[in-house]
XYZ file of C-alpha atoms in Angstrom:
398
model
C -9.266 15.176 -26.268
C -8.497 17.265 -23.183
C -6.226 20.225 -23.891
C -4.411 22.350 -21.318
C -1.408 24.652 -21.218
C -0.175 22.880 -18.077
C 1.152 19.364 -17.590
C 0.975 17.133 -14.552
C -2.471 17.576 -13.080
C -3.296 15.706 -9.871
C -2.082 12.153 -9.174
C -3.831 9.755 -6.796
C -2.886 6.260 -5.647
C -5.840 4.677 -3.824
C -4.501 1.817 -1.715
C -6.287 -0.455 0.743
C -4.234 1.028 3.599
C -3.663 4.632 2.522
C -4.424 7.207 -0.148
C -1.548 9.173 -1.679
C -2.507 12.411 -3.370
C -0.409 15.173 -4.877
C 0.697 17.294 -7.799
C 2.058 15.736 -10.982
C 5.738 16.474 -11.484
C 6.651 16.363 -7.788
C 8.744 13.662 -6.090
C 6.383 12.682 -3.277
C 2.646 13.068 -2.610
C 1.423 16.139 -0.788
C -1.202 14.288 1.247
C -1.010 10.738 2.647
C -3.885 9.551 4.841
C -5.802 6.344 5.686
C -8.290 4.856 3.258
C -10.303 3.832 6.315
C -12.816 6.278 7.740
C -14.716 6.962 10.939
C -18.504 7.039 10.926
C -21.143 7.921 13.508
C -24.598 6.838 12.361
C -26.462 8.926 14.920
C -28.443 11.911 13.652
C -26.900 13.622 11.835
C -24.650 10.895 10.341
C -21.046 12.079 10.437
C -17.872 10.971 8.624
C -14.413 11.394 10.174
C -11.603 11.531 7.627
C -7.841 11.850 7.775
C -5.229 10.615 10.234
C -6.010 12.995 13.087
C -9.787 12.557 13.089
C -9.509 8.807 12.649
C -7.133 8.472 15.618
C -9.326 10.560 17.917
C -11.599 8.460 20.110
C -15.248 9.477 19.996
C -18.328 7.899 21.514
C -20.262 5.747 19.003
C -17.694 6.220 16.220
C -17.071 3.134 14.127
C -14.050 2.712 11.858
C -14.520 1.010 8.497
C -12.241 0.182 5.601
C -13.186 1.332 2.099
C -11.787 -1.977 0.810
C -12.590 -5.658 1.056
C -10.119 -8.324 -0.063
C -7.967 -5.667 -1.713
C -10.815 -4.206 -3.803
C -12.836 -1.031 -3.301
C -16.089 -1.921 -1.548
C -17.511 1.509 -0.619
C -17.458 4.112 -3.394
C -19.385 6.670 -1.341
C -16.582 6.598 1.217
C -13.941 6.867 -1.522
C -15.726 9.931 -2.864
C -15.664 11.578 0.557
C -12.025 10.594 1.137
C -10.896 12.014 -2.210
C -12.908 15.199 -1.777
C -11.303 15.597 1.660
C -7.800 15.132 0.249
C -8.303 17.531 -2.647
C -9.941 20.319 -0.659
C -8.168 20.015 2.696
C -4.861 18.468 1.588
C -4.178 20.101 -1.790
C -6.551 23.078 -1.532
C -7.341 22.592 -5.220
C -10.566 22.646 -7.182
C -11.117 19.331 -8.935
C -12.790 21.084 -11.865
C -9.558 22.896 -12.753
C -7.151 19.938 -13.083
C -7.011 16.515 -14.789
C -6.573 13.436 -12.577
C -4.215 10.489 -13.081
C -5.468 7.430 -11.186
C -2.766 4.908 -10.268
C -4.701 1.652 -9.997
C -4.182 -1.866 -8.723
C -2.969 -3.937 -11.713
C -5.551 -6.591 -10.781
C -8.519 -4.207 -10.562
C -11.656 -5.127 -12.481
C -13.053 -3.172 -15.439
C -16.166 -2.517 -13.371
C -14.079 -0.729 -10.749
C -12.638 1.518 -13.451
C -16.114 2.420 -14.649
C -17.354 3.230 -11.157
C -14.295 5.362 -10.443
C -14.634 7.151 -13.790
C -18.245 7.990 -13.029
C -17.293 9.184 -9.558
C -14.443 11.392 -10.826
C -16.471 12.976 -13.633
C -19.972 13.188 -12.189
C -19.441 13.549 -8.440
C -16.051 15.255 -8.059
C -16.100 17.167 -11.347
C -12.692 16.472 -12.857
C -12.421 17.661 -16.491
C -10.239 14.699 -17.566
C -8.848 11.455 -16.153
C -6.534 8.597 -17.031
C -5.983 5.165 -15.466
C -2.549 3.575 -15.258
C -1.421 0.349 -13.587
C 0.714 0.782 -10.478
C 3.201 -1.819 -11.740
C 4.067 0.370 -14.741
C 4.462 3.390 -12.461
C 6.774 1.509 -10.106
C 9.177 0.839 -12.969
C 9.066 4.487 -14.076
C 9.866 5.653 -10.543
C 13.284 4.019 -10.891
C 13.764 4.833 -14.578
C 12.841 1.382 -15.879
C 10.310 0.631 -18.596
C 11.023 -3.120 -18.455
C 11.182 -4.748 -15.033
C 9.674 -7.244 -12.634
C 7.533 -5.114 -10.308
C 7.206 -6.538 -6.792
C 4.854 -4.300 -4.833
C 4.593 -4.988 -1.087
C 1.110 -3.729 -0.225
C -1.188 -4.125 2.761
C -3.520 -6.670 1.144
C -0.822 -8.656 -0.674
C 2.386 -8.607 -2.691
C 1.698 -7.952 -6.377
C 4.227 -9.480 -8.750
C 3.855 -8.107 -12.280
C 6.279 -8.310 -15.232
C 6.395 -5.004 -17.121
C 7.712 -4.873 -20.685
C 8.265 -1.552 -22.451
C 5.933 0.122 -19.942
C 3.087 -2.391 -20.301
C 2.153 -4.880 -17.555
C 2.017 -8.513 -18.688
C -1.010 -9.537 -16.682
C -1.193 -13.135 -17.934
C 2.180 -13.754 -16.285
C 1.332 -11.915 -13.044
C 0.387 -13.134 -9.575
C -0.454 -11.971 -6.057
C 1.226 -13.337 -2.958
C -1.042 -13.188 0.126
C 1.764 -12.336 2.548
C 1.262 -8.573 2.590
C 1.343 -6.161 5.487
C -2.119 -7.002 6.863
C -1.282 -10.713 6.900
C 1.877 -10.113 8.938
C 0.002 -7.753 11.264
C -2.515 -10.521 11.984
C 0.230 -13.051 12.716
C 1.912 -10.658 15.125
C -1.379 -9.813 16.851
C -2.135 -13.532 17.271
C 1.312 -14.062 18.799
C 0.793 -11.221 21.279
C -2.658 -12.566 22.181
C -1.297 -16.063 22.782
C 1.204 -14.550 25.210
C -1.580 -12.647 27.035
C -0.023 -9.302 26.072
C -2.657 -6.557 26.090
C -2.149 -3.656 23.688
C -3.722 -0.440 24.980
C -3.917 2.574 22.610
C -2.753 6.013 23.763
C -6.275 7.415 23.965
C -7.189 4.954 26.731
C -4.279 5.968 28.959
C -3.833 8.779 31.461
C -0.219 9.571 32.326
C 0.879 11.429 35.438
C 4.045 13.433 34.818
C 6.260 14.404 37.759
C 9.307 16.581 37.050
C 9.263 15.607 33.407
C 9.088 11.867 34.117
C 6.088 9.541 33.758
C 5.271 8.606 37.348
C 2.029 6.734 36.846
C -0.100 5.382 33.990
C -3.765 4.528 34.380
C -6.139 2.932 31.909
C -9.342 4.873 31.284
C -12.506 3.075 30.220
C -14.921 4.684 27.776
C -18.023 2.459 27.671
C -19.360 4.050 24.475
C -16.253 3.217 22.444
C -17.082 1.038 19.440
C -15.210 -2.237 19.008
C -14.214 -1.320 15.444
C -12.397 1.810 16.650
C -10.605 -0.126 19.386
C -9.480 -2.767 16.885
C -8.264 -0.102 14.444
C -6.256 1.671 17.152
C -4.729 -1.582 18.404
C -3.764 -2.781 14.925
C -2.129 0.582 14.206
C 0.233 -0.090 17.128
C 0.796 -3.668 15.968
C 1.668 -2.367 12.498
C 4.238 0.010 13.982
C 5.709 -2.827 16.046
C 6.059 -4.915 12.889
C 7.775 -2.106 10.989
C 10.177 -1.409 13.842
C 11.092 -4.969 14.784
C 10.644 -7.501 11.973
C 13.775 -8.841 10.326
C 14.274 -11.538 7.704
C 17.107 -13.931 8.460
C 19.869 -14.246 5.876
C 19.204 -18.005 5.556
C 16.110 -20.199 6.003
C 15.451 -20.579 9.722
C 15.060 -24.353 9.355
C 18.679 -24.499 8.205
C 20.152 -21.906 10.527
C 18.466 -20.515 13.667
C 18.149 -16.706 13.731
C 20.341 -14.524 15.945
C 19.501 -14.365 19.642
C 19.937 -10.585 19.762
C 17.256 -9.053 22.015
C 14.548 -7.218 20.051
C 11.972 -5.303 22.069
C 9.188 -2.767 21.611
C 7.699 -0.418 24.186
C 3.903 -0.170 24.157
C 2.085 3.100 24.972
C 1.579 1.963 28.593
C 5.380 1.466 28.915
C 4.974 -2.309 28.808
C 8.038 -3.758 27.106
C 7.407 -6.565 24.641
C 10.349 -8.861 23.942
C 9.951 -10.230 20.428
C 13.509 -11.542 20.081
C 13.417 -14.562 17.725
C 9.720 -14.060 16.936
C 10.832 -10.955 15.030
C 12.493 -13.398 12.615
C 10.113 -16.353 12.782
C 6.905 -14.457 11.895
C 8.074 -12.765 8.636
C 9.761 -16.010 7.558
C 6.376 -16.920 6.073
C 7.147 -14.563 3.164
C 10.043 -16.769 2.068
C 8.736 -20.217 3.015
C 4.942 -19.970 2.830
C 2.648 -21.045 5.643
C 2.382 -24.713 4.735
C -1.232 -24.420 3.532
C -2.851 -23.650 0.189
C -3.000 -19.886 0.894
C -0.084 -19.251 -1.421
C 3.480 -20.311 -2.291
C 6.575 -18.547 -0.946
C 7.261 -15.171 -2.568
C 10.481 -16.359 -4.303
C 8.472 -19.157 -5.942
C 5.857 -16.650 -7.081
C 8.464 -14.357 -8.644
C 10.205 -17.313 -10.305
C 6.902 -18.583 -11.763
C 6.066 -15.136 -13.137
C 9.458 -14.974 -14.868
C 8.993 -18.455 -16.319
C 5.548 -17.512 -17.626
C 7.071 -14.758 -19.785
C 8.591 -15.181 -23.246
C 12.096 -16.614 -23.167
C 13.479 -13.538 -24.947
C 12.689 -11.169 -22.063
C 13.318 -13.376 -19.023
C 16.919 -12.302 -18.549
C 16.055 -8.616 -18.731
C 13.255 -9.060 -16.205
C 15.517 -11.030 -13.865
C 18.159 -8.306 -13.912
C 15.564 -5.587 -13.206
C 13.532 -6.711 -10.185
C 12.080 -3.606 -8.545
C 10.929 -3.815 -4.926
C 8.356 -1.207 -3.908
C 5.883 -0.424 -1.146
C 6.409 0.054 2.556
C 6.850 -3.674 3.208
C 9.980 -3.897 1.052
C 11.836 -1.837 3.678
C 11.917 -4.763 6.125
C 15.440 -5.358 7.375
C 17.148 -8.235 5.571
C 14.420 -8.686 2.955
C 16.352 -7.621 -0.139
C 19.428 -9.736 0.655
C 17.356 -12.808 1.529
C 15.191 -12.494 -1.578
C 18.307 -12.173 -3.734
C 19.677 -15.365 -2.199
C 16.418 -17.292 -2.601
C 16.004 -16.275 -6.240
C 19.624 -17.072 -7.073
C 19.085 -20.617 -5.819
C 16.083 -21.069 -8.098
C 17.288 -19.404 -11.291
C 19.605 -20.664 -13.981
C 23.225 -19.684 -13.276
C 23.229 -17.368 -16.311
C 20.213 -15.487 -14.927
C 21.627 -13.571 -12.000
C 18.917 -11.534 -10.233
C 19.461 -7.830 -9.635
C 17.181 -6.148 -7.140
C 16.461 -2.417 -7.026
C 14.591 -0.259 -4.545
C 14.340 3.355 -3.463
C 15.492 4.730 -0.134
C 13.144 3.509 2.638
C 11.609 6.972 3.031
C 10.509 6.908 -0.643
C 9.602 3.213 -1.137
C 5.976 3.551 0.057
C 5.423 6.145 -2.682
C 7.033 4.418 -5.684
C 3.759 3.868 -7.539
C 2.611 7.447 -6.915
C 6.005 8.888 -7.924
C 6.008 6.927 -11.168
C 2.546 8.254 -11.939
C 3.754 11.776 -11.156
C 6.609 11.399 -13.651
C 4.330 10.028 -16.373
C 1.658 12.700 -15.891
C 4.200 15.489 -16.369
C 5.589 14.212 -19.680
C 4.673 16.370 -22.652
C 4.062 13.255 -24.749
C 1.478 12.024 -22.244
C -0.863 15.019 -22.468
C -2.693 13.607 -25.505
C -3.670 10.575 -23.417
C -6.100 12.341 -21.064
C -9.725 11.231 -21.436
C -12.020 14.246 -21.280
C -15.471 14.229 -19.754
C -16.956 14.828 -23.205
C -15.134 11.813 -24.669
C -16.291 9.667 -21.768
C -19.916 10.724 -22.233
C -19.707 9.927 -25.933
C -17.830 6.606 -25.852
C -17.976 5.447 -22.213
C -16.339 2.143 -21.293
C -14.846 1.707 -24.784
C -12.509 4.713 -24.655
C -11.208 3.855 -21.181
C -10.501 0.263 -22.191
C -8.777 1.252 -25.439
C -6.702 4.187 -24.191
C -5.602 3.024 -20.717
C -3.111 0.158 -20.445
């Protein structure tokens, strides 16, 4: 057992879009940066980590994701990303603090083992613990029993949590996460022949404080992966600024005709208007294929797959988390859709944090848990791991 006079340690939430890293006991993470990385394979091979380096155009620099289909695919990159966050972001020594790892509730046991080996052997943490993000999301809003609905980049994870423990047999993933919506929006822009040009490819002439002229600059040694990353970062921002879920299904009632526009870096104005409603409608209605049912159906099925005795409590404690839950109109529309599906005696109640805190719900819950005095006996020390390996992680972590 790991023993220390301090509580909290370091908390990390490794997501497919970003990594959140900070001190246990605090409200928000200290460092938030992409889980993608830049890489130049020329001699000597060089990694580029963090928001600033990743957004800086360099000849021959590729940009790769550390994830594939929502799962970690490059552990060497994760090691470098975590080392960067700890040393440059927190200015801590890993060997002096335990680490709480907030993990995807659907992660495989093999991923846990690889991360444990990385944290102990490569980064040198003295103790670690794994906890499911769905449990942390409930804790972030003071709930030990809830229906966790986590709007992530790779999908929307719907997990019932009872007394702090995720009920994985009644859980599901909806495919309509942030990356899916980004792709739909990019396809719409492409079909309209709208070219998105990142800032780094533009030269602006300023006259008396006003942009007088904008020219596109070509850099022939720019890698396609960097260009795609930079373009999709703008598309993501457009989505977050403009998307809105209608209060009723669009097939029943057309969305408002209020103009909705977005100004691209080259001052080109994109008029989304009703597309700002039509594209995210897929969350509530599905896409008409076998990719996945509408989110309200997924949540309803997860509730129905739980024991009858806890369904009402889950229904009255639906917690929305993640950056995607901040979309305008989402909470009200989801409430309406669920109410139409549930028994009249099961009225849904939806909870979420302020938009500025929603992307960090899982991390914040982990921060709260790691700072509890009663939790300190749960840390798995390096010595225990060496002695018992996979068994102790499986038995001690939920």
